[in-house]
Amino acid sequence: MSSEEKMRRASIFKKMALRDKLDAFRKRQSLNALRDELNKNNDVRNKLENLVEETNSQDLAKTAMALHSSSWYNTQVRDQLEIAENRCVHLEKEMQSMQSDLVRAEQKRARKQERADELVSQAKKLELDKADERLTELRRRSTKH
Protein backbone atom coordinates (compact mmCIF):
# COMPACT_ATOMS: atom_id res chain seq x y z
CA MET A 1 0.00 0.00 0.00
CA SER A 2 1.43 3.38 -0.97
CA SER A 3 1.86 6.26 1.43
CA GLU A 4 -0.95 8.19 -0.30
CA GLU A 5 -3.33 5.28 0.23
CA LYS A 6 -2.26 5.00 3.85
CA MET A 7 -2.84 8.73 4.36
CA ARG A 8 -6.25 8.45 2.71
CA ARG A 9 -7.20 5.54 4.99
CA ALA A 10 -5.82 7.44 7.99
CA SER A 11 -8.01 10.40 7.06
CA ILE A 12 -11.04 8.11 6.93
CA PHE A 13 -10.21 6.65 10.34
CA LYS A 14 -9.74 10.15 11.77
CA LYS A 15 -13.16 11.17 10.48
CA MET A 16 -14.71 8.03 11.93
CA ALA A 17 -13.01 8.74 15.26
CA LEU A 18 -14.34 12.29 15.16
CA ARG A 19 -17.85 10.98 14.52
CA ASP A 20 -17.48 8.60 17.46
CA LYS A 21 -16.23 11.48 19.60
CA LEU A 22 -19.38 13.43 18.75
CA ASP A 23 -21.50 10.37 19.56
CA ALA A 24 -19.72 10.02 22.93
CA PHE A 25 -20.33 13.72 23.62
CA ARG A 26 -24.05 13.27 22.99
CA LYS A 27 -24.13 10.21 25.23
CA ARG A 28 -22.32 12.17 27.94
CA GLN A 29 -24.94 14.94 27.69
CA SER A 30 -27.74 12.37 27.95
CA LEU A 31 -26.03 10.81 30.95
CA ASN A 32 -25.80 14.21 32.64
CA ALA A 33 -29.49 14.82 31.96
CA LEU A 34 -30.30 11.41 33.48
CA ARG A 35 -28.14 12.21 36.50
CA ASP A 36 -29.98 15.52 37.01
CA GLU A 37 -33.34 13.78 36.70
CA LEU A 38 -32.26 11.13 39.20
CA ASN A 39 -31.16 13.83 41.67
CA LYS A 40 -34.54 15.57 41.34
CA ASN A 41 -36.38 12.29 41.88
CA ASN A 42 -34.24 11.49 44.91
CA ASP A 43 -35.12 14.90 46.36
CA VAL A 44 -38.83 14.27 45.78
CA ARG A 45 -38.53 10.81 47.32
CA ASN A 46 -36.79 12.24 50.40
CA LYS A 47 -39.48 14.88 50.82
CA LEU A 48 -42.21 12.26 50.52
CA GLU A 49 -40.46 10.06 53.08
CA ASN A 50 -40.35 13.03 55.43
CA LEU A 51 -44.08 13.61 54.89
CA VAL A 52 -44.82 9.96 55.71
CA GLU A 53 -42.77 10.23 58.90
CA GLU A 54 -44.54 13.46 59.88
CA THR A 55 -48.01 11.98 59.38
CA ASN A 56 -47.07 8.88 61.35
CA SER A 57 -45.85 10.96 64.27
CA GLN A 58 -49.06 13.02 64.44
CA ASP A 59 -51.29 10.33 65.96
CA LEU A 60 -53.40 12.52 68.18
CA ALA A 61 -57.03 11.84 69.03
CA LYS A 62 -59.10 12.96 66.04
CA THR A 63 -62.60 12.82 64.77
CA ALA A 64 -63.68 10.11 62.36
CA MET A 65 -63.59 12.55 59.44
CA ALA A 66 -60.07 13.70 60.37
CA LEU A 67 -58.92 10.06 60.60
CA HIS A 68 -60.46 9.31 57.21
CA SER A 69 -58.80 12.36 55.62
CA SER A 70 -55.48 11.51 57.24
CA SER A 71 -55.70 7.95 55.97
CA TRP A 72 -56.54 9.14 52.43
CA TYR A 73 -53.66 11.66 52.51
CA ASN A 74 -51.24 9.04 53.84
CA THR A 75 -52.26 6.62 51.08
CA GLN A 76 -51.74 9.28 48.43
CA VAL A 77 -48.30 10.18 49.78
CA ARG A 78 -47.28 6.51 49.96
CA ASP A 79 -48.44 5.96 46.36
CA GLN A 80 -46.40 8.94 45.20
CA LEU A 81 -43.43 7.66 47.21
CA GLU A 82 -43.68 4.27 45.50
CA ILE A 83 -43.82 5.95 42.09
CA ALA A 84 -40.76 8.06 42.94
CA GLU A 85 -38.83 5.01 44.16
CA ASN A 86 -39.67 3.06 41.00
CA ARG A 87 -38.63 6.01 38.86
CA CYS A 88 -35.30 6.21 40.72
CA VAL A 89 -34.66 2.50 40.20
CA HIS A 90 -35.46 2.83 36.50
CA LEU A 91 -33.22 5.89 36.10
CA GLU A 92 -30.34 4.15 37.87
CA LYS A 93 -30.62 1.18 35.49
CA GLU A 94 -30.77 3.51 32.51
CA MET A 95 -27.73 5.41 33.78
CA GLN A 96 -25.73 2.18 34.12
CA SER A 97 -26.68 1.22 30.58
CA MET A 98 -25.76 4.69 29.31
CA GLN A 99 -22.41 4.58 31.12
CA SER A 100 -21.51 1.25 29.53
CA ASP A 101 -22.54 2.62 26.11
CA LEU A 102 -20.37 5.66 26.72
CA VAL A 103 -17.37 3.49 27.64
CA ARG A 104 -17.84 1.39 24.50
CA ALA A 105 -18.11 4.52 22.33
CA GLU A 106 -14.92 5.93 23.86
CA GLN A 107 -13.10 2.65 23.27
CA LYS A 108 -14.24 2.56 19.64
CA ARG A 109 -13.08 6.13 19.16
CA ALA A 110 -9.70 5.38 20.74
CA ARG A 111 -9.17 2.31 18.53
CA LYS A 112 -9.99 4.26 15.39
CA GLN A 113 -7.73 7.12 16.41
CA GLU A 114 -4.90 4.68 17.15
CA ARG A 115 -5.38 3.06 13.75
CA ALA A 116 -5.30 6.47 12.06
CA ASP A 117 -2.11 7.39 13.93
CA GLU A 118 -0.56 4.06 13.00
CA LEU A 119 -1.38 4.57 9.32
CA VAL A 120 0.04 8.10 9.38
CA SER A 121 3.29 6.88 10.93
CA GLN A 122 3.50 4.05 8.37
CA ALA A 123 2.94 6.53 5.54
CA LYS A 124 5.63 8.84 6.92
CA LYS A 125 8.02 5.93 7.24
CA LEU A 126 7.32 4.94 3.62
CA GLU A 127 7.97 8.52 2.52
CA LEU A 128 11.23 8.60 4.47
CA ASP A 129 12.28 5.25 3.00
CA LYS A 130 11.53 6.51 -0.51
CA ALA A 131 13.45 9.71 0.16
CA ASP A 132 16.40 7.67 1.47
CA GLU A 133 16.32 5.49 -1.64
CA ARG A 134 16.29 8.57 -3.90
CA LEU A 135 19.13 10.11 -1.95
CA THR A 136 21.13 6.88 -2.12
CA GLU A 137 20.48 6.68 -5.86
CA LEU A 138 21.57 10.30 -6.33
CA ARG A 139 24.80 9.65 -4.39
CA ARG A 140 25.53 6.58 -6.51
CA ARG A 141 25.01 8.56 -9.68
CA SER A 142 27.21 11.40 -8.51
CA THR A 143 30.06 9.05 -7.52
CA LYS A 144 29.92 7.26 -10.91
CA HIS A 145 30.43 10.47 -12.91
PDB file of C-alpha atoms in Angstrom:
ATOM      1  CA  MET A   1       0.000   0.000   0.000  1.00  0.00           C
ATOM      2  CA  SER A   2       1.426   3.381  -0.969  1.00  0.00           C
ATOM      3  CA  SER A   3       1.865   6.262   1.427  1.00  0.00           C
ATOM      4  CA  GLU A   4      -0.946   8.189  -0.301  1.00  0.00           C
ATOM      5  CA  GLU A   5      -3.331   5.281   0.225  1.00  0.00           C
ATOM      6  CA  LYS A   6      -2.260   5.001   3.851  1.00  0.00           C
ATOM      7  CA  MET A   7      -2.836   8.734   4.356  1.00  0.00           C
ATOM      8  CA  ARG A   8      -6.253   8.451   2.709  1.00  0.00           C
ATOM      9  CA  ARG A   9      -7.196   5.543   4.987  1.00  0.00           C
ATOM     10  CA  ALA A  10      -5.816   7.439   7.987  1.00  0.00           C
ATOM     11  CA  SER A  11      -8.010  10.398   7.055  1.00  0.00           C
ATOM     12  CA  ILE A  12     -11.041   8.115   6.931  1.00  0.00           C
ATOM     13  CA  PHE A  13     -10.205   6.655  10.338  1.00  0.00           C
ATOM     14  CA  LYS A  14      -9.738  10.154  11.769  1.00  0.00           C
ATOM     15  CA  LYS A  15     -13.164  11.173  10.476  1.00  0.00           C
ATOM     16  CA  MET A  16     -14.711   8.029  11.925  1.00  0.00           C
ATOM     17  CA  ALA A  17     -13.012   8.742  15.262  1.00  0.00           C
ATOM     18  CA  LEU A  18     -14.338  12.290  15.160  1.00  0.00           C
ATOM     19  CA  ARG A  19     -17.846  10.985  14.522  1.00  0.00           C
ATOM     20  CA  ASP A  20     -17.478   8.603  17.459  1.00  0.00           C
ATOM     21  CA  LYS A  21     -16.233  11.477  19.604  1.00  0.00           C
ATOM     22  CA  LEU A  22     -19.382  13.426  18.745  1.00  0.00           C
ATOM     23  CA  ASP A  23     -21.496  10.373  19.561  1.00  0.00           C
ATOM     24  CA  ALA A  24     -19.724  10.020  22.927  1.00  0.00           C
ATOM     25  CA  PHE A  25     -20.325  13.718  23.619  1.00  0.00           C
ATOM     26  CA  ARG A  26     -24.046  13.273  22.988  1.00  0.00           C
ATOM     27  CA  LYS A  27     -24.130  10.210  25.227  1.00  0.00           C
ATOM     28  CA  ARG A  28     -22.320  12.173  27.944  1.00  0.00           C
ATOM     29  CA  GLN A  29     -24.937  14.938  27.688  1.00  0.00           C
ATOM     30  CA  SER A  30     -27.739  12.375  27.949  1.00  0.00           C
ATOM     31  CA  LEU A  31     -26.026  10.814  30.948  1.00  0.00           C
ATOM     32  CA  ASN A  32     -25.800  14.213  32.639  1.00  0.00           C
ATOM     33  CA  ALA A  33     -29.494  14.816  31.965  1.00  0.00           C
ATOM     34  CA  LEU A  34     -30.305  11.411  33.485  1.00  0.00           C
ATOM     35  CA  ARG A  35     -28.136  12.214  36.495  1.00  0.00           C
ATOM     36  CA  ASP A  36     -29.980  15.522  37.006  1.00  0.00           C
ATOM     37  CA  GLU A  37     -33.339  13.778  36.702  1.00  0.00           C
ATOM     38  CA  LEU A  38     -32.259  11.135  39.205  1.00  0.00           C
ATOM     39  CA  ASN A  39     -31.163  13.830  41.666  1.00  0.00           C
ATOM     40  CA  LYS A  40     -34.537  15.567  41.340  1.00  0.00           C
ATOM     41  CA  ASN A  41     -36.379  12.287  41.880  1.00  0.00           C
ATOM     42  CA  ASN A  42     -34.241  11.487  44.911  1.00  0.00           C
ATOM     43  CA  ASP A  43     -35.118  14.898  46.365  1.00  0.00           C
ATOM     44  CA  VAL A  44     -38.831  14.269  45.776  1.00  0.00           C
ATOM     45  CA  ARG A  45     -38.529  10.805  47.323  1.00  0.00           C
ATOM     46  CA  ASN A  46     -36.789  12.242  50.403  1.00  0.00           C
ATOM     47  CA  LYS A  47     -39.484  14.879  50.817  1.00  0.00           C
ATOM     48  CA  LEU A  48     -42.213  12.259  50.516  1.00  0.00           C
ATOM     49  CA  GLU A  49     -40.457  10.055  53.078  1.00  0.00           C
ATOM     50  CA  ASN A  50     -40.353  13.032  55.430  1.00  0.00           C
ATOM     51  CA  LEU A  51     -44.081  13.606  54.893  1.00  0.00           C
ATOM     52  CA  VAL A  52     -44.816   9.963  55.708  1.00  0.00           C
ATOM     53  CA  GLU A  53     -42.766  10.231  58.903  1.00  0.00           C
ATOM     54  CA  GLU A  54     -44.537  13.459  59.883  1.00  0.00           C
ATOM     55  CA  THR A  55     -48.006  11.984  59.377  1.00  0.00           C
ATOM     56  CA  ASN A  56     -47.068   8.878  61.347  1.00  0.00           C
ATOM     57  CA  SER A  57     -45.850  10.959  64.269  1.00  0.00           C
ATOM     58  CA  GLN A  58     -49.058  13.016  64.443  1.00  0.00           C
ATOM     59  CA  ASP A  59     -51.291  10.328  65.957  1.00  0.00           C
ATOM     60  CA  LEU A  60     -53.402  12.521  68.185  1.00  0.00           C
ATOM     61  CA  ALA A  61     -57.026  11.840  69.030  1.00  0.00           C
ATOM     62  CA  LYS A  62     -59.095  12.959  66.044  1.00  0.00           C
ATOM     63  CA  THR A  63     -62.600  12.820  64.765  1.00  0.00           C
ATOM     64  CA  ALA A  64     -63.677  10.111  62.361  1.00  0.00           C
ATOM     65  CA  MET A  65     -63.585  12.550  59.441  1.00  0.00           C
ATOM     66  CA  ALA A  66     -60.071  13.696  60.365  1.00  0.00           C
ATOM     67  CA  LEU A  67     -58.917  10.062  60.601  1.00  0.00           C
ATOM     68  CA  HIS A  68     -60.462   9.306  57.210  1.00  0.00           C
ATOM     69  CA  SER A  69     -58.804  12.360  55.618  1.00  0.00           C
ATOM     70  CA  SER A  70     -55.478  11.509  57.243  1.00  0.00           C
ATOM     71  CA  SER A  71     -55.702   7.951  55.969  1.00  0.00           C
ATOM     72  CA  TRP A  72     -56.537   9.141  52.432  1.00  0.00           C
ATOM     73  CA  TYR A  73     -53.659  11.664  52.512  1.00  0.00           C
ATOM     74  CA  ASN A  74     -51.242   9.040  53.842  1.00  0.00           C
ATOM     75  CA  THR A  75     -52.263   6.617  51.080  1.00  0.00           C
ATOM     76  CA  GLN A  76     -51.741   9.280  48.425  1.00  0.00           C
ATOM     77  CA  VAL A  77     -48.299  10.183  49.783  1.00  0.00           C
ATOM     78  CA  ARG A  78     -47.279   6.510  49.957  1.00  0.00           C
ATOM     79  CA  ASP A  79     -48.440   5.960  46.359  1.00  0.00           C
ATOM     80  CA  GLN A  80     -46.396   8.944  45.203  1.00  0.00           C
ATOM     81  CA  LEU A  81     -43.435   7.655  47.215  1.00  0.00           C
ATOM     82  CA  GLU A  82     -43.675   4.270  45.502  1.00  0.00           C
ATOM     83  CA  ILE A  83     -43.815   5.947  42.090  1.00  0.00           C
ATOM     84  CA  ALA A  84     -40.756   8.063  42.944  1.00  0.00           C
ATOM     85  CA  GLU A  85     -38.834   5.010  44.164  1.00  0.00           C
ATOM     86  CA  ASN A  86     -39.672   3.056  41.000  1.00  0.00           C
ATOM     87  CA  ARG A  87     -38.628   6.005  38.865  1.00  0.00           C
ATOM     88  CA  CYS A  88     -35.305   6.213  40.719  1.00  0.00           C
ATOM     89  CA  VAL A  89     -34.656   2.499  40.202  1.00  0.00           C
ATOM     90  CA  HIS A  90     -35.464   2.834  36.498  1.00  0.00           C
ATOM     91  CA  LEU A  91     -33.218   5.893  36.100  1.00  0.00           C
ATOM     92  CA  GLU A  92     -30.337   4.150  37.867  1.00  0.00           C
ATOM     93  CA  LYS A  93     -30.615   1.180  35.490  1.00  0.00           C
ATOM     94  CA  GLU A  94     -30.771   3.512  32.514  1.00  0.00           C
ATOM     95  CA  MET A  95     -27.727   5.410  33.781  1.00  0.00           C
ATOM     96  CA  GLN A  96     -25.734   2.185  34.116  1.00  0.00           C
ATOM     97  CA  SER A  97     -26.683   1.221  30.580  1.00  0.00           C
ATOM     98  CA  MET A  98     -25.764   4.688  29.305  1.00  0.00           C
ATOM     99  CA  GLN A  99     -22.413   4.580  31.121  1.00  0.00           C
ATOM    100  CA  SER A 100     -21.511   1.250  29.534  1.00  0.00           C
ATOM    101  CA  ASP A 101     -22.544   2.617  26.107  1.00  0.00           C
ATOM    102  CA  LEU A 102     -20.366   5.656  26.719  1.00  0.00           C
ATOM    103  CA  VAL A 103     -17.374   3.487  27.645  1.00  0.00           C
ATOM    104  CA  ARG A 104     -17.839   1.390  24.500  1.00  0.00           C
ATOM    105  CA  ALA A 105     -18.106   4.520  22.331  1.00  0.00           C
ATOM    106  CA  GLU A 106     -14.919   5.935  23.862  1.00  0.00           C
ATOM    107  CA  GLN A 107     -13.096   2.648  23.272  1.00  0.00           C
ATOM    108  CA  LYS A 108     -14.242   2.558  19.637  1.00  0.00           C
ATOM    109  CA  ARG A 109     -13.079   6.127  19.158  1.00  0.00           C
ATOM    110  CA  ALA A 110      -9.703   5.382  20.739  1.00  0.00           C
ATOM    111  CA  ARG A 111      -9.165   2.308  18.535  1.00  0.00           C
ATOM    112  CA  LYS A 112      -9.989   4.258  15.387  1.00  0.00           C
ATOM    113  CA  GLN A 113      -7.732   7.124  16.412  1.00  0.00           C
ATOM    114  CA  GLU A 114      -4.895   4.676  17.153  1.00  0.00           C
ATOM    115  CA  ARG A 115      -5.379   3.058  13.755  1.00  0.00           C
ATOM    116  CA  ALA A 116      -5.295   6.471  12.056  1.00  0.00           C
ATOM    117  CA  ASP A 117      -2.113   7.395  13.929  1.00  0.00           C
ATOM    118  CA  GLU A 118      -0.564   4.055  12.997  1.00  0.00           C
ATOM    119  CA  LEU A 119      -1.384   4.566   9.321  1.00  0.00           C
ATOM    120  CA  VAL A 120       0.036   8.097   9.385  1.00  0.00           C
ATOM    121  CA  SER A 121       3.288   6.877  10.933  1.00  0.00           C
ATOM    122  CA  GLN A 122       3.503   4.052   8.366  1.00  0.00           C
ATOM    123  CA  ALA A 123       2.935   6.531   5.542  1.00  0.00           C
ATOM    124  CA  LYS A 124       5.631   8.840   6.920  1.00  0.00           C
ATOM    125  CA  LYS A 125       8.016   5.925   7.235  1.00  0.00           C
ATOM    126  CA  LEU A 126       7.323   4.936   3.619  1.00  0.00           C
ATOM    127  CA  GLU A 127       7.969   8.519   2.518  1.00  0.00           C
ATOM    128  CA  LEU A 128      11.231   8.597   4.466  1.00  0.00           C
ATOM    129  CA  ASP A 129      12.283   5.250   2.998  1.00  0.00           C
ATOM    130  CA  LYS A 130      11.533   6.512  -0.511  1.00  0.00           C
ATOM    131  CA  ALA A 131      13.453   9.713   0.164  1.00  0.00           C
ATOM    132  CA  ASP A 132      16.403   7.674   1.473  1.00  0.00           C
ATOM    133  CA  GLU A 133      16.321   5.492  -1.644  1.00  0.00           C
ATOM    134  CA  ARG A 134      16.290   8.565  -3.900  1.00  0.00           C
ATOM    135  CA  LEU A 135      19.133  10.109  -1.946  1.00  0.00           C
ATOM    136  CA  THR A 136      21.134   6.885  -2.122  1.00  0.00           C
ATOM    137  CA  GLU A 137      20.477   6.676  -5.859  1.00  0.00           C
ATOM    138  CA  LEU A 138      21.572  10.301  -6.328  1.00  0.00           C
ATOM    139  CA  ARG A 139      24.802   9.651  -4.393  1.00  0.00           C
ATOM    140  CA  ARG A 140      25.533   6.577  -6.509  1.00  0.00           C
ATOM    141  CA  ARG A 141      25.009   8.556  -9.682  1.00  0.00           C
ATOM    142  CA  SER A 142      27.206  11.404  -8.509  1.00  0.00           C
ATOM    143  CA  THR A 143      30.064   9.045  -7.520  1.00  0.00           C
ATOM    144  CA  LYS A 144      29.915   7.259 -10.915  1.00  0.00           C
ATOM    145  CA  HIS A 145      30.427  10.472 -12.905  1.00  0.00           C
TER     146      HIS A 145
END
